[in-house]
Each structure stands twice: as structure tokens, then as C-alpha cells.
Amino acid sequence: MIGRAIEKSIVKDFRYKKVIVILGARQVGKTTLLGCLKSDKEKALFLNCDNIDDIMFIEGKTSTELEYLLSPYDIVFIDEAQRVKNIGLTLKMIGDLKLDTRVIVTGSSSLDLSEGINESATGRIIEYNLFPFSLPELAASTSEREETRLLEMRMIYGLYPEVVNEPDDSRRILMSLANHYLYKDLFAYKGIKKPELLQKLVRALALQLGSEVSYNELGNLLGVDKETVENYIDLLQKCFVVFKLDSFSRNLRNEIKKGKKIYFYDNGVRNAILSNFAPLELRNDVGALWENLMVSERVKRNSYIGNYAHIFFWRTHEQQEIDLVEDIDGVLHTFEFKWNSRSKCVQPKLFSNTYPNSPHKVITPENFWEFVR
């Protein structure tokens, strides 16, 4: 069993008698994690809200009914809770009851679940995000040396649990994931009127990995307006398929102020979308894959350790650029990602003059562990 970084934190948070909410894409291991949070001696209730019977068990219940249904158990799991109507109100009532029963909720998207929570259950929940395995999680099970040896495979096939555990079947698993599971919630969502448009958009984003994207250009490519593109990308973020970095700008007139870069949470999913699992020596996107892996690992790291840093990229109209700018308590840290360990890259003088005392590092396969730990 490969341990998850958030497991100990969740156990510590039980003492607050709040509802624990775990959000993450399908197939990232949420259900497996739930099993790890239960001891053999505890009386547990497991509700899978992909099943209508389990939805009806909890949906539309009063506070009194919820107390009657849940209090006989030591721990209650509500899996895929985004399918429960008005789940935010239900979690609010559970939180207000302050039961000795521990209640843990998962959702494979933040569409209805997160929005409902924000409206109704603020202050009554503790929210976590769960991602595909992180490199440090795998290294804790094997070693950093072993994971360094497997680095090229991780860049191509990614870090979804089933892919890691069944490497010989990686292609089939990833193609099934990219074609079916990832979009299951999106296709049922009222905002998706053209599923084929969504798939074309995801492919366009996969082709532009590591590059600045233009909603106008994507709209022209797909034959829709930029508002539709923005809406669909927002939904893809809420289903944990991609995430967005905005451009960093404060002082300079020639800094790009409204730029955006889109990354995938998992390299394997991105490559499956393009049906390209070629080895690194036959690819022309190795730099983009390395950048995507490192940025996604940093997102996981910051989330798991509770680091509330803001991350950006930086670029000027004269094409000076920095891959990642991280704002930590007002101090700017800058990073460049180079697959070739012999590559040299210094912080652009314009940036260092404008934002002095901003530490700069080049992240390569020889030194990346300090960056992702």
C-alpha cells in the first residue's frame, strides 16, 4: 500500500468534529484512502452515491433524521457526494450536529459539491484535494533513487494509482481514463452542451502544453466565442483535469498582464489525449513534459503541506520569460525547468532589477527532489 500524504492530517482533523471533504478526479485513490481511515474495530457506514439507493438514504433528510441515521456509526463515508442534490445543505446540518461520528465525504469534481459547500457549509467542513500519486509519495514506498530511475516512465505514463500499480497495462488504463472517466461528471453537467467540443478543446490544450494560450485563438480554432472556451476550461479545472497559471505583473509596462498557461494534473492523461506514448528520445515535447511534471508536482506539494503560495509564470512582450514565479509571504521565488541538466539559465536581468532579492533556481533531473518534497 502506497501511503497518501494527507492521511495523517485528516486523522488529526477528526478532533474538530467537522465534516472532512476530499475532492479529486476519478481514479486518483479516494475510495482506497477511505479504507485506510477506518480501523477494523469501528462500526462504519459506506454510501456510494453513484448508486441511487445510497443517494436516497441521505438526500433531502432533516437534521433529526440525519442524526438518527448517522449517530449509530463510528465513521461514515459518503463517496461521490456531488451526485446528492443540495449536498451543501446536508453537510451544513451534519456539521451543526457535532456528532461523535466522523463523517468523510468525497467528490470527483468540485462542480455542484464545492459550490454547494461554499454556499451552505462554510466553517463546518475541512477540505482536502487528492491528486494522482506524487513523486515523494512513491519514493516513501520505494526510494528517491528508484523513482529517479523511473523518471522517464513517469513523464510518459504519469502517476495515476492504477498506472503505477499495473505498469504493463498503462496504455489501456490511460486511454480508458482519458476517454471515459475524467469527463463523466462534466458530460452530466448542465453547462456542457457539446461534448465533442470539450474533447477538441482538451486536445488543443494538450498540444499547447507549456505555451501561453489565447482564448480568442482557441475559440477561432474551435468555432466558438472566447467566453465558451473560458467556461469549458473552468469546468475542466473543477474536474481536476487541468489547472491554470496566470501571468505575473506588477510594475513593468511591457509585462504581459493577462496571459494564461494551462497544465495537466497528470502527464499520462495528457499523452493519452494525444495517443502518444513514444519514448523521450523520439519526442519533440520533452521540455514541455518535464515542465508539466514539475509544475503539477509543486501544486501537489503546496496543497499537501498547506503552503498557500500563489504561483504564476512571467513573460514580457520582448519574450523574456520565467517558467514559474512563486509568491510566498511577499517573497518572490523563480524557477526554470530544464530536462538537460547541463542547461544554464539565469534570472532575466529585467526581472531581477525590478524585483530584487528574488531567489532563482534551475530545476533539472539532477536536483528536482528538493523542489517537489
mmCIF file of C-alpha atoms in Angstrom:
data_model
loop_
_atom_site.group_PDB
_atom_site.id
_atom_site.type_symbol
_atom_site.label_atom_id
_atom_site.label_comp_id
_atom_site.label_asym_id
_atom_site.label_seq_id
_atom_site.Cartn_x
_atom_site.Cartn_y
_atom_site.Cartn_z
ATOM 1 C CA MET A 1 0.000 0.000 0.000
ATOM 2 C CA ILE A 2 1.427 3.363 -1.045
ATOM 3 C CA GLY A 3 0.617 5.889 1.682
ATOM 4 C CA ARG A 4 -1.012 9.222 0.869
ATOM 5 C CA ALA A 5 0.466 12.470 2.146
ATOM 6 C CA ILE A 6 -2.820 13.799 3.541
ATOM 7 C CA GLU A 7 -3.801 10.716 5.551
ATOM 8 C CA LYS A 8 -2.151 11.773 8.828
ATOM 9 C CA SER A 9 -3.509 15.313 8.525
ATOM 10 C CA ILE A 10 -7.043 14.006 8.064
ATOM 11 C CA VAL A 11 -6.738 11.802 11.149
ATOM 12 C CA LYS A 12 -5.547 14.796 13.194
ATOM 13 C CA ASP A 13 -8.505 16.853 11.990
ATOM 14 C CA PHE A 14 -11.037 14.342 13.317
ATOM 15 C CA ARG A 15 -10.804 16.061 16.697
ATOM 16 C CA TYR A 16 -12.601 19.148 15.385
ATOM 17 C CA LYS A 17 -15.853 17.232 14.737
ATOM 18 C CA LYS A 18 -16.173 18.836 11.334
ATOM 19 C CA VAL A 19 -17.055 17.143 8.072
ATOM 20 C CA ILE A 20 -13.922 16.122 6.145
ATOM 21 C CA VAL A 21 -14.269 16.688 2.387
ATOM 22 C CA ILE A 22 -11.814 15.093 -0.065
ATOM 23 C CA LEU A 23 -12.015 16.341 -3.657
ATOM 24 C CA GLY A 24 -10.150 14.892 -6.610
ATOM 25 C CA ALA A 25 -10.516 13.401 -10.073
ATOM 26 C CA ARG A 26 -11.934 9.943 -10.556
ATOM 27 C CA GLN A 27 -9.474 7.064 -10.126
ATOM 28 C CA VAL A 28 -6.947 9.021 -8.021
ATOM 29 C CA GLY A 29 -7.459 6.762 -4.988
ATOM 30 C CA LYS A 30 -10.146 8.479 -2.903
ATOM 31 C CA THR A 31 -12.024 5.246 -2.138
ATOM 32 C CA THR A 32 -8.788 3.453 -1.249
ATOM 33 C CA LEU A 33 -7.882 6.296 1.099
ATOM 34 C CA LEU A 34 -11.270 5.979 2.807
ATOM 35 C CA GLY A 35 -10.489 2.349 3.572
ATOM 36 C CA CYS A 36 -7.223 3.400 5.227
ATOM 37 C CA LEU A 37 -9.048 5.846 7.513
ATOM 38 C CA LYS A 38 -11.174 3.119 9.139
ATOM 39 C CA SER A 39 -9.927 0.795 11.850
ATOM 40 C CA ASP A 40 -11.091 -2.824 11.961
ATOM 41 C CA LYS A 41 -12.906 -2.274 15.248
ATOM 42 C CA GLU A 42 -15.036 0.638 14.090
ATOM 43 C CA LYS A 43 -18.642 0.374 13.017
ATOM 44 C CA ALA A 44 -18.715 2.020 9.609
ATOM 45 C CA LEU A 45 -21.322 3.095 7.062
ATOM 46 C CA PHE A 46 -20.231 3.444 3.426
ATOM 47 C CA LEU A 47 -22.511 5.269 0.980
ATOM 48 C CA ASN A 48 -21.572 5.210 -2.724
ATOM 49 C CA CYS A 49 -23.590 7.986 -4.361
ATOM 50 C CA ASP A 50 -23.079 6.544 -7.823
ATOM 51 C CA ASN A 51 -25.871 4.229 -6.573
ATOM 52 C CA ILE A 52 -29.362 5.682 -6.394
ATOM 53 C CA ASP A 53 -30.239 3.743 -3.226
ATOM 54 C CA ASP A 54 -27.368 5.353 -1.334
ATOM 55 C CA ILE A 55 -28.330 8.787 -2.655
ATOM 56 C CA MET A 56 -31.885 8.356 -1.374
ATOM 57 C CA PHE A 57 -30.557 7.283 2.021
ATOM 58 C CA ILE A 58 -29.159 10.758 2.678
ATOM 59 C CA GLU A 59 -30.793 13.150 0.204
ATOM 60 C CA GLY A 60 -33.461 15.552 1.470
ATOM 61 C CA LYS A 61 -33.242 14.459 5.107
ATOM 62 C CA THR A 62 -33.930 16.731 8.076
ATOM 63 C CA SER A 63 -31.381 17.356 10.802
ATOM 64 C CA THR A 64 -33.233 14.983 13.138
ATOM 65 C CA GLU A 65 -33.282 12.261 10.503
ATOM 66 C CA LEU A 66 -29.588 12.680 9.781
ATOM 67 C CA GLU A 67 -28.729 12.354 13.469
ATOM 68 C CA TYR A 68 -30.816 9.172 13.704
ATOM 69 C CA LEU A 69 -29.223 7.671 10.586
ATOM 70 C CA LEU A 70 -25.579 8.554 11.271
ATOM 71 C CA SER A 71 -25.100 8.520 15.047
ATOM 72 C CA PRO A 72 -25.094 4.688 15.400
ATOM 73 C CA TYR A 73 -21.795 4.576 13.478
ATOM 74 C CA ASP A 74 -18.233 5.408 14.465
ATOM 75 C CA ILE A 75 -17.383 6.591 10.964
ATOM 76 C CA VAL A 76 -19.473 7.401 7.872
ATOM 77 C CA PHE A 77 -18.140 7.654 4.320
ATOM 78 C CA ILE A 78 -20.137 9.442 1.600
ATOM 79 C CA ASP A 79 -18.423 8.693 -1.718
ATOM 80 C CA GLU A 80 -19.116 10.702 -4.940
ATOM 81 C CA ALA A 81 -21.245 13.126 -2.947
ATOM 82 C CA GLN A 82 -21.535 15.624 -5.809
ATOM 83 C CA ARG A 83 -24.444 13.478 -7.027
ATOM 84 C CA VAL A 84 -26.536 14.300 -3.932
ATOM 85 C CA LYS A 85 -28.924 17.200 -4.505
ATOM 86 C CA ASN A 86 -28.250 20.140 -2.154
ATOM 87 C CA ILE A 87 -25.245 18.350 -0.674
ATOM 88 C CA GLY A 88 -24.013 21.647 0.813
ATOM 89 C CA LEU A 89 -27.138 21.997 2.955
ATOM 90 C CA THR A 90 -26.908 18.356 4.054
ATOM 91 C CA LEU A 91 -23.283 18.814 5.133
ATOM 92 C CA LYS A 92 -24.216 22.016 6.962
ATOM 93 C CA MET A 93 -26.789 20.124 9.021
ATOM 94 C CA ILE A 94 -24.341 17.308 9.741
ATOM 95 C CA GLY A 95 -21.684 19.803 10.810
ATOM 96 C CA ASP A 96 -24.117 21.590 13.116
ATOM 97 C CA LEU A 97 -24.974 18.311 14.869
ATOM 98 C CA LYS A 98 -21.378 17.967 16.187
ATOM 99 C CA LEU A 99 -21.725 14.197 16.195
ATOM 100 C CA ASP A 100 -19.116 11.892 17.689
ATOM 101 C CA THR A 101 -19.451 10.078 14.358
ATOM 102 C CA ARG A 102 -16.682 11.033 11.965
ATOM 103 C CA VAL A 103 -18.074 11.966 8.555
ATOM 104 C CA ILE A 104 -15.851 11.885 5.485
ATOM 105 C CA VAL A 105 -17.135 12.993 2.081
ATOM 106 C CA THR A 106 -15.511 12.590 -1.333
ATOM 107 C CA GLY A 107 -16.276 14.103 -4.711
ATOM 108 C CA SER A 108 -14.752 13.512 -8.120
ATOM 109 C CA SER A 109 -15.432 17.102 -9.104
ATOM 110 C CA SER A 110 -15.953 20.415 -7.412
ATOM 111 C CA LEU A 111 -18.873 21.290 -9.683
ATOM 112 C CA ASP A 112 -22.014 21.007 -7.583
ATOM 113 C CA LEU A 113 -20.232 19.716 -4.490
ATOM 114 C CA SER A 114 -17.800 22.565 -3.891
ATOM 115 C CA GLU A 115 -20.227 25.312 -4.895
ATOM 116 C CA GLY A 116 -22.903 23.898 -2.626
ATOM 117 C CA ILE A 117 -20.443 23.639 0.223
ATOM 118 C CA ASN A 118 -19.270 27.202 -0.181
ATOM 119 C CA GLU A 119 -22.833 28.470 -0.068
ATOM 120 C CA SER A 120 -24.040 26.418 2.854
ATOM 121 C CA ALA A 121 -21.351 24.660 4.874
ATOM 122 C CA THR A 122 -18.613 27.251 5.348
ATOM 123 C CA GLY A 123 -16.961 26.798 8.750
ATOM 124 C CA ARG A 124 -18.359 23.304 9.150
ATOM 125 C CA ILE A 125 -16.022 21.443 6.825
ATOM 126 C CA ILE A 126 -12.303 20.852 6.345
ATOM 127 C CA GLU A 127 -11.459 20.415 2.670
ATOM 128 C CA TYR A 128 -8.619 18.452 1.092
ATOM 129 C CA ASN A 129 -7.616 17.867 -2.508
ATOM 130 C CA LEU A 130 -6.312 14.449 -3.564
ATOM 131 C CA PHE A 131 -4.266 14.146 -6.740
ATOM 132 C CA PRO A 132 -2.610 11.277 -8.604
ATOM 133 C CA PHE A 133 0.382 9.963 -6.677
ATOM 134 C CA SER A 134 3.133 12.479 -6.050
ATOM 135 C CA LEU A 135 6.763 11.556 -6.583
ATOM 136 C CA PRO A 136 7.529 11.874 -2.829
ATOM 137 C CA GLU A 137 4.613 9.533 -2.020
ATOM 138 C CA LEU A 138 6.093 6.939 -4.358
ATOM 139 C CA ALA A 139 9.607 7.498 -3.034
ATOM 140 C CA ALA A 140 8.370 6.871 0.506
ATOM 141 C CA SER A 141 7.258 3.436 -0.686
ATOM 142 C CA THR A 142 10.370 2.692 -2.771
ATOM 143 C CA SER A 143 13.184 5.250 -2.661
ATOM 144 C CA GLU A 144 14.193 8.505 -4.304
ATOM 145 C CA ARG A 145 16.863 6.591 -6.183
ATOM 146 C CA GLU A 146 14.294 4.186 -7.624
ATOM 147 C CA GLU A 147 11.911 6.968 -8.591
ATOM 148 C CA THR A 148 14.747 8.846 -10.279
ATOM 149 C CA ARG A 149 15.434 5.690 -12.294
ATOM 150 C CA LEU A 150 11.746 5.581 -13.327
ATOM 151 C CA LEU A 151 11.530 9.294 -14.096
ATOM 152 C CA GLU A 152 11.235 8.943 -17.866
ATOM 153 C CA MET A 153 8.396 6.439 -17.449
ATOM 154 C CA ARG A 154 6.572 8.821 -15.080
ATOM 155 C CA MET A 155 6.934 11.625 -17.642
ATOM 156 C CA ILE A 156 5.253 9.482 -20.292
ATOM 157 C CA TYR A 157 2.692 7.431 -18.340
ATOM 158 C CA GLY A 158 2.038 9.671 -15.352
ATOM 159 C CA LEU A 159 1.162 8.879 -11.775
ATOM 160 C CA TYR A 160 -2.410 7.595 -11.579
ATOM 161 C CA PRO A 161 -2.515 4.788 -8.985
ATOM 162 C CA GLU A 162 -3.687 2.060 -11.358
ATOM 163 C CA VAL A 163 -0.984 3.030 -13.859
ATOM 164 C CA VAL A 164 1.699 2.868 -11.160
ATOM 165 C CA ASN A 165 0.441 -0.465 -9.844
ATOM 166 C CA GLU A 166 -0.159 -2.053 -13.274
ATOM 167 C CA PRO A 167 2.620 -0.621 -15.468
ATOM 168 C CA ASP A 168 2.291 -3.313 -18.148
ATOM 169 C CA ASP A 169 -1.308 -2.199 -18.771
ATOM 170 C CA SER A 170 -0.620 1.547 -18.645
ATOM 171 C CA ARG A 171 -1.765 2.421 -22.150
ATOM 172 C CA ARG A 172 -5.143 0.733 -21.882
ATOM 173 C CA ILE A 173 -5.773 2.237 -18.444
ATOM 174 C CA LEU A 174 -4.895 5.755 -19.586
ATOM 175 C CA MET A 175 -6.898 5.591 -22.800
ATOM 176 C CA SER A 176 -9.944 4.417 -20.854
ATOM 177 C CA LEU A 177 -9.416 7.157 -18.289
ATOM 178 C CA ALA A 178 -8.991 9.900 -20.884
ATOM 179 C CA ASN A 179 -11.946 8.769 -22.998
ATOM 180 C CA HIS A 180 -14.480 7.979 -20.266
ATOM 181 C CA TYR A 181 -13.871 8.526 -16.564
ATOM 182 C CA LEU A 182 -12.397 12.021 -16.491
ATOM 183 C CA TYR A 183 -15.388 13.622 -18.175
ATOM 184 C CA LYS A 184 -18.145 11.553 -16.553
ATOM 185 C CA ASP A 185 -19.293 14.395 -14.306
ATOM 186 C CA LEU A 186 -18.787 17.041 -16.959
ATOM 187 C CA PHE A 187 -20.985 15.319 -19.528
ATOM 188 C CA ALA A 188 -23.821 15.186 -16.986
ATOM 189 C CA TYR A 189 -23.413 18.852 -16.125
ATOM 190 C CA LYS A 190 -25.907 21.362 -17.470
ATOM 191 C CA GLY A 191 -23.191 23.655 -18.828
ATOM 192 C CA ILE A 192 -21.886 21.093 -21.333
ATOM 193 C CA LYS A 193 -23.988 21.294 -24.482
ATOM 194 C CA LYS A 194 -21.392 19.955 -26.947
ATOM 195 C CA PRO A 195 -19.297 17.073 -25.564
ATOM 196 C CA GLU A 196 -17.346 16.809 -28.830
ATOM 197 C CA LEU A 197 -16.289 20.459 -28.432
ATOM 198 C CA LEU A 198 -14.917 19.696 -24.982
ATOM 199 C CA GLN A 199 -12.789 16.860 -26.349
ATOM 200 C CA LYS A 200 -11.445 19.060 -29.155
ATOM 201 C CA LEU A 201 -10.586 21.763 -26.615
ATOM 202 C CA VAL A 202 -8.723 19.305 -24.386
ATOM 203 C CA ARG A 203 -6.716 18.096 -27.371
ATOM 204 C CA ALA A 204 -5.854 21.677 -28.338
ATOM 205 C CA LEU A 205 -4.683 22.356 -24.767
ATOM 206 C CA ALA A 206 -2.596 19.174 -24.808
ATOM 207 C CA LEU A 207 -0.864 20.346 -27.985
ATOM 208 C CA GLN A 208 -0.087 23.746 -26.418
ATOM 209 C CA LEU A 209 1.373 22.312 -23.208
ATOM 210 C CA GLY A 210 3.871 24.710 -21.659
ATOM 211 C CA SER A 211 2.911 27.538 -24.025
ATOM 212 C CA GLU A 212 0.837 30.617 -23.381
ATOM 213 C CA VAL A 213 -2.739 30.089 -24.576
ATOM 214 C CA SER A 214 -5.164 32.576 -26.089
ATOM 215 C CA TYR A 215 -8.876 32.065 -25.512
ATOM 216 C CA ASN A 216 -9.540 34.053 -28.690
ATOM 217 C CA GLU A 217 -7.290 31.791 -30.765
ATOM 218 C CA LEU A 218 -8.780 28.653 -29.227
ATOM 219 C CA GLY A 219 -12.260 29.991 -29.943
ATOM 220 C CA ASN A 220 -11.365 30.649 -33.584
ATOM 221 C CA LEU A 221 -9.888 27.163 -33.881
ATOM 222 C CA LEU A 222 -12.997 25.529 -32.425
ATOM 223 C CA GLY A 223 -15.588 27.864 -33.958
ATOM 224 C CA VAL A 224 -16.926 29.271 -30.671
ATOM 225 C CA ASP A 225 -16.563 32.528 -28.741
ATOM 226 C CA LYS A 226 -13.878 33.049 -26.118
ATOM 227 C CA GLU A 227 -16.479 33.052 -23.309
ATOM 228 C CA THR A 228 -17.396 29.462 -24.182
ATOM 229 C CA VAL A 229 -13.721 28.492 -24.164
ATOM 230 C CA GLU A 230 -13.241 30.150 -20.773
ATOM 231 C CA ASN A 231 -16.322 28.420 -19.364
ATOM 232 C CA TYR A 232 -15.205 24.985 -20.575
ATOM 233 C CA ILE A 233 -11.669 25.440 -19.217
ATOM 234 C CA ASP A 234 -13.157 26.473 -15.870
ATOM 235 C CA LEU A 235 -15.205 23.252 -15.834
ATOM 236 C CA LEU A 236 -12.123 21.201 -16.720
ATOM 237 C CA GLN A 237 -10.367 22.763 -13.731
ATOM 238 C CA LYS A 238 -13.277 21.879 -11.463
ATOM 239 C CA CYS A 239 -12.983 18.251 -12.568
ATOM 240 C CA PHE A 240 -9.224 18.252 -11.879
ATOM 241 C CA VAL A 241 -8.212 17.622 -15.499
ATOM 242 C CA VAL A 242 -6.215 20.841 -15.966
ATOM 243 C CA PHE A 243 -5.168 23.870 -13.945
ATOM 244 C CA LYS A 244 -4.314 27.412 -14.961
ATOM 245 C CA LEU A 245 -1.411 29.740 -14.259
ATOM 246 C CA ASP A 246 -1.906 33.459 -14.743
ATOM 247 C CA SER A 247 0.889 35.790 -15.783
ATOM 248 C CA PHE A 248 2.708 37.748 -13.075
ATOM 249 C CA SER A 249 2.860 41.517 -13.421
ATOM 250 C CA ARG A 250 3.167 44.451 -11.050
ATOM 251 C CA ASN A 251 5.391 47.248 -12.205
ATOM 252 C CA LEU A 252 6.553 46.971 -15.784
ATOM 253 C CA ARG A 253 4.627 48.379 -18.705
ATOM 254 C CA ASN A 254 5.860 45.639 -21.040
ATOM 255 C CA GLU A 255 4.931 42.716 -18.772
ATOM 256 C CA ILE A 256 2.176 40.510 -20.174
ATOM 257 C CA LYS A 257 -0.710 41.116 -17.813
ATOM 258 C CA LYS A 258 -3.499 38.804 -18.966
ATOM 259 C CA GLY A 259 -1.604 35.770 -20.213
ATOM 260 C CA LYS A 260 -2.506 32.213 -19.245
ATOM 261 C CA LYS A 261 -0.804 28.842 -19.356
ATOM 262 C CA ILE A 262 -2.724 25.577 -18.945
ATOM 263 C CA TYR A 263 -1.158 22.493 -17.376
ATOM 264 C CA PHE A 264 -2.474 18.958 -16.886
ATOM 265 C CA TYR A 265 -2.572 17.372 -13.455
ATOM 266 C CA ASP A 266 -1.107 14.221 -14.975
ATOM 267 C CA ASN A 267 1.365 13.683 -17.828
ATOM 268 C CA GLY A 268 -0.134 10.299 -18.682
ATOM 269 C CA VAL A 269 -3.598 11.765 -19.226
ATOM 270 C CA ARG A 270 -2.148 14.462 -21.466
ATOM 271 C CA ASN A 271 -0.280 11.894 -23.555
ATOM 272 C CA ALA A 272 -3.359 9.655 -23.739
ATOM 273 C CA ILE A 273 -5.396 12.560 -25.129
ATOM 274 C CA LEU A 274 -2.849 12.772 -27.960
ATOM 275 C CA SER A 275 -2.446 8.958 -28.185
ATOM 276 C CA ASN A 276 1.304 9.497 -27.908
ATOM 277 C CA PHE A 277 3.318 7.262 -25.599
ATOM 278 C CA ALA A 278 6.526 7.410 -27.614
ATOM 279 C CA PRO A 279 9.825 7.236 -25.640
ATOM 280 C CA LEU A 280 11.514 10.520 -24.826
ATOM 281 C CA GLU A 281 14.261 10.139 -27.443
ATOM 282 C CA LEU A 282 11.614 10.138 -30.187
ATOM 283 C CA ARG A 283 9.654 13.155 -28.919
ATOM 284 C CA ASN A 284 9.848 16.883 -29.577
ATOM 285 C CA ASP A 285 7.896 17.822 -26.421
ATOM 286 C CA VAL A 286 10.294 16.583 -23.737
ATOM 287 C CA GLY A 287 10.803 20.077 -22.303
ATOM 288 C CA ALA A 288 7.049 20.624 -22.038
ATOM 289 C CA LEU A 289 6.562 17.228 -20.352
ATOM 290 C CA TRP A 290 9.290 17.997 -17.813
ATOM 291 C CA GLU A 291 7.794 21.421 -17.105
ATOM 292 C CA ASN A 292 4.290 19.956 -16.710
ATOM 293 C CA LEU A 293 5.534 17.255 -14.347
ATOM 294 C CA MET A 294 7.418 19.713 -12.158
ATOM 295 C CA VAL A 295 4.658 22.347 -12.011
ATOM 296 C CA SER A 296 1.994 19.727 -11.209
ATOM 297 C CA GLU A 297 4.247 18.221 -8.523
ATOM 298 C CA ARG A 298 4.697 21.674 -6.988
ATOM 299 C CA VAL A 299 0.913 22.141 -6.930
ATOM 300 C CA LYS A 300 0.540 18.804 -5.110
ATOM 301 C CA ARG A 301 3.328 19.660 -2.687
ATOM 302 C CA ASN A 302 1.921 23.062 -1.805
ATOM 303 C CA SER A 303 -1.557 21.632 -1.310
ATOM 304 C CA TYR A 304 -0.402 18.755 0.884
ATOM 305 C CA ILE A 305 1.812 20.815 3.190
ATOM 306 C CA GLY A 306 -0.673 23.690 3.469
ATOM 307 C CA ASN A 307 1.577 26.153 1.653
ATOM 308 C CA TYR A 308 -0.717 28.907 0.407
ATOM 309 C CA ALA A 309 1.759 30.327 -2.083
ATOM 310 C CA HIS A 310 0.477 31.915 -5.279
ATOM 311 C CA ILE A 311 2.111 30.659 -8.467
ATOM 312 C CA PHE A 312 2.419 32.397 -11.827
ATOM 313 C CA PHE A 313 4.539 32.493 -14.953
ATOM 314 C CA TRP A 314 6.286 35.692 -16.134
ATOM 315 C CA ARG A 315 6.767 36.996 -19.651
ATOM 316 C CA THR A 316 7.349 40.302 -21.374
ATOM 317 C CA HIS A 317 6.358 41.442 -24.835
ATOM 318 C CA GLU A 318 10.065 41.108 -25.753
ATOM 319 C CA GLN A 319 9.805 37.343 -24.976
ATOM 320 C CA GLN A 320 11.802 37.390 -21.756
ATOM 321 C CA GLU A 321 10.244 34.729 -19.545
ATOM 322 C CA ILE A 322 10.352 32.689 -16.356
ATOM 323 C CA ASP A 323 8.590 29.319 -16.117
ATOM 324 C CA LEU A 324 7.340 29.669 -12.537
ATOM 325 C CA VAL A 325 7.093 32.561 -10.096
ATOM 326 C CA GLU A 326 6.035 31.613 -6.576
ATOM 327 C CA ASP A 327 4.901 34.338 -4.184
ATOM 328 C CA ILE A 328 5.429 33.132 -0.604
ATOM 329 C CA ASP A 329 4.551 35.700 2.058
ATOM 330 C CA GLY A 330 5.563 38.519 -0.259
ATOM 331 C CA VAL A 331 8.898 36.976 -1.318
ATOM 332 C CA LEU A 332 9.156 36.009 -4.979
ATOM 333 C CA HIS A 333 10.919 32.730 -5.844
ATOM 334 C CA THR A 334 11.566 31.975 -9.515
ATOM 335 C CA PHE A 335 12.186 28.624 -11.217
ATOM 336 C CA GLU A 336 13.179 27.403 -14.663
ATOM 337 C CA PHE A 337 12.683 23.768 -15.714
ATOM 338 C CA LYS A 338 15.333 22.155 -17.919
ATOM 339 C CA TRP A 339 15.390 18.467 -18.844
ATOM 340 C CA ASN A 340 19.023 18.815 -19.895
ATOM 341 C CA SER A 341 20.961 19.067 -16.639
ATOM 342 C CA ARG A 342 23.789 20.922 -18.399
ATOM 343 C CA SER A 343 21.489 23.765 -19.437
ATOM 344 C CA LYS A 344 22.325 27.109 -17.896
ATOM 345 C CA CYS A 345 19.657 29.666 -17.247
ATOM 346 C CA VAL A 346 19.899 32.858 -15.230
ATOM 347 C CA GLN A 347 17.109 35.052 -13.983
ATOM 348 C CA PRO A 348 16.373 37.756 -16.589
ATOM 349 C CA LYS A 349 18.108 40.987 -15.595
ATOM 350 C CA LEU A 350 14.915 42.948 -16.116
ATOM 351 C CA PHE A 351 13.146 40.799 -13.531
ATOM 352 C CA SER A 352 15.993 40.851 -11.009
ATOM 353 C CA ASN A 353 16.302 44.631 -11.298
ATOM 354 C CA THR A 354 12.558 45.165 -10.925
ATOM 355 C CA TYR A 355 12.038 42.557 -8.188
ATOM 356 C CA PRO A 356 15.337 42.375 -6.282
ATOM 357 C CA ASN A 357 16.097 39.689 -3.698
ATOM 358 C CA SER A 358 14.068 37.063 -5.566
ATOM 359 C CA PRO A 359 15.859 33.683 -5.313
ATOM 360 C CA HIS A 360 16.215 31.803 -8.613
ATOM 361 C CA LYS A 361 16.737 28.077 -9.281
ATOM 362 C CA VAL A 362 17.006 25.894 -12.346
ATOM 363 C CA ILE A 363 15.247 22.560 -11.761
ATOM 364 C CA THR A 364 16.717 19.570 -13.613
ATOM 365 C CA PRO A 365 16.626 15.773 -13.196
ATOM 366 C CA GLU A 366 19.707 16.116 -11.007
ATOM 367 C CA ASN A 367 18.219 18.399 -8.341
ATOM 368 C CA PHE A 368 14.407 18.151 -8.527
ATOM 369 C CA TRP A 369 13.781 16.328 -5.234
ATOM 370 C CA GLU A 370 14.309 19.440 -3.130
ATOM 371 C CA PHE A 371 11.710 21.186 -5.302
ATOM 372 C CA VAL A 372 8.999 18.531 -5.053
ATOM 373 C CA ARG A 373 9.458 17.222 -1.496
#
